[in-house]
Amino acid sequence: MADCLIPNDWPELRLICWFRRCDVPIEEWEAWAIYRRNWRYVYQDQLTQEETALIERLKKKYGDW
């Protein structure tokens, strides 16, 4: 698989992936789409520094919302 993430490795992504298995890798573009679609459910004050950096990286790579 190309650039992939495991939702379980990212606390807020795991929470917004309620509709899928979180131990199965997903492609980065798909993770970005999930963040964008479900941003209102993300507890932004609880994002780790690592997850914030991930979101910023995905935003640069796949475009802003």
PDB file of C-alpha atoms in Angstrom:
ATOM      1  CA  MET A   1       0.000   0.000   0.000  1.00  0.00           C
ATOM      2  CA  ALA A   2       1.099   3.531  -0.689  1.00  0.00           C
ATOM      3  CA  ASP A   3       1.368   5.994   2.186  1.00  0.00           C
ATOM      4  CA  CYS A   4      -0.884   4.438   4.819  1.00  0.00           C
ATOM      5  CA  LEU A   5      -1.959   5.118   8.373  1.00  0.00           C
ATOM      6  CA  ILE A   6      -3.487   2.904  11.023  1.00  0.00           C
ATOM      7  CA  PRO A   7      -6.353   4.828  12.659  1.00  0.00           C
ATOM      8  CA  ASN A   8      -5.637   3.231  16.059  1.00  0.00           C
ATOM      9  CA  ASP A   9      -2.298   5.079  16.065  1.00  0.00           C
ATOM     10  CA  TRP A  10      -4.048   8.472  16.016  1.00  0.00           C
ATOM     11  CA  PRO A  11      -6.486   9.087  18.919  1.00  0.00           C
ATOM     12  CA  GLU A  12      -8.887  11.505  17.230  1.00  0.00           C
ATOM     13  CA  LEU A  13      -8.803   9.694  13.893  1.00  0.00           C
ATOM     14  CA  ARG A  14      -9.699   6.503  15.739  1.00  0.00           C
ATOM     15  CA  LEU A  15     -12.751   8.220  17.254  1.00  0.00           C
ATOM     16  CA  ILE A  16     -14.035   9.492  13.910  1.00  0.00           C
ATOM     17  CA  CYS A  17     -13.492   6.131  12.206  1.00  0.00           C
ATOM     18  CA  TRP A  18     -16.430   4.642  14.096  1.00  0.00           C
ATOM     19  CA  PHE A  19     -17.732   3.090  10.871  1.00  0.00           C
ATOM     20  CA  ARG A  20     -14.680   0.971  10.091  1.00  0.00           C
ATOM     21  CA  ARG A  21     -12.054  -1.240  11.689  1.00  0.00           C
ATOM     22  CA  CYS A  22      -9.368   0.940  13.204  1.00  0.00           C
ATOM     23  CA  ASP A  23      -6.638  -1.679  13.158  1.00  0.00           C
ATOM     24  CA  VAL A  24      -6.610  -1.906   9.359  1.00  0.00           C
ATOM     25  CA  PRO A  25      -4.351   0.513   7.444  1.00  0.00           C
ATOM     26  CA  ILE A  26      -5.982   3.182   5.312  1.00  0.00           C
ATOM     27  CA  GLU A  27      -4.363   5.353   2.684  1.00  0.00           C
ATOM     28  CA  GLU A  28      -3.422   8.876   3.693  1.00  0.00           C
ATOM     29  CA  TRP A  29      -5.819  10.497   1.233  1.00  0.00           C
ATOM     30  CA  GLU A  30      -8.657   8.512   2.795  1.00  0.00           C
ATOM     31  CA  ALA A  31      -7.615   9.567   6.307  1.00  0.00           C
ATOM     32  CA  TRP A  32      -7.587  13.176   5.122  1.00  0.00           C
ATOM     33  CA  ALA A  33     -11.096  12.776   3.683  1.00  0.00           C
ATOM     34  CA  ILE A  34     -12.298  11.316   6.996  1.00  0.00           C
ATOM     35  CA  TYR A  35     -10.782  14.212   8.972  1.00  0.00           C
ATOM     36  CA  ARG A  36     -12.401  16.726   6.629  1.00  0.00           C
ATOM     37  CA  ARG A  37     -15.802  15.061   6.618  1.00  0.00           C
ATOM     38  CA  ASN A  38     -15.914  14.596  10.401  1.00  0.00           C
ATOM     39  CA  TRP A  39     -13.946  17.600  11.662  1.00  0.00           C
ATOM     40  CA  ARG A  40     -16.888  18.782  13.775  1.00  0.00           C
ATOM     41  CA  TYR A  41     -16.495  15.623  15.875  1.00  0.00           C
ATOM     42  CA  VAL A  42     -12.760  16.055  16.480  1.00  0.00           C
ATOM     43  CA  TYR A  43     -11.873  17.260  19.973  1.00  0.00           C
ATOM     44  CA  GLN A  44      -9.343  19.791  18.772  1.00  0.00           C
ATOM     45  CA  ASP A  45      -8.177  20.618  22.289  1.00  0.00           C
ATOM     46  CA  GLN A  46      -7.242  16.962  22.760  1.00  0.00           C
ATOM     47  CA  LEU A  47      -5.138  16.564  19.612  1.00  0.00           C
ATOM     48  CA  THR A  48      -1.610  15.425  20.362  1.00  0.00           C
ATOM     49  CA  GLN A  49       1.286  17.343  18.856  1.00  0.00           C
ATOM     50  CA  GLU A  50       1.953  14.359  16.610  1.00  0.00           C
ATOM     51  CA  GLU A  51      -1.620  14.208  15.326  1.00  0.00           C
ATOM     52  CA  THR A  52      -1.684  17.977  14.787  1.00  0.00           C
ATOM     53  CA  ALA A  53       1.509  17.632  12.726  1.00  0.00           C
ATOM     54  CA  LEU A  54      -0.068  14.753  10.779  1.00  0.00           C
ATOM     55  CA  ILE A  55      -3.137  16.857   9.982  1.00  0.00           C
ATOM     56  CA  GLU A  56      -0.957  19.760   8.836  1.00  0.00           C
ATOM     57  CA  ARG A  57       1.094  17.423   6.636  1.00  0.00           C
ATOM     58  CA  LEU A  58      -2.030  15.905   5.083  1.00  0.00           C
ATOM     59  CA  LYS A  59      -3.459  19.380   4.565  1.00  0.00           C
ATOM     60  CA  LYS A  60      -0.329  20.437   2.636  1.00  0.00           C
ATOM     61  CA  LYS A  61      -0.269  17.231   0.624  1.00  0.00           C
ATOM     62  CA  TYR A  62      -3.970  16.903  -0.251  1.00  0.00           C
ATOM     63  CA  GLY A  63      -5.259  20.464  -0.007  1.00  0.00           C
ATOM     64  CA  ASP A  64      -7.113  22.608   2.429  1.00  0.00           C
ATOM     65  CA  TRP A  65     -10.775  22.220   3.133  1.00  0.00           C
TER      66      TRP A  65
END
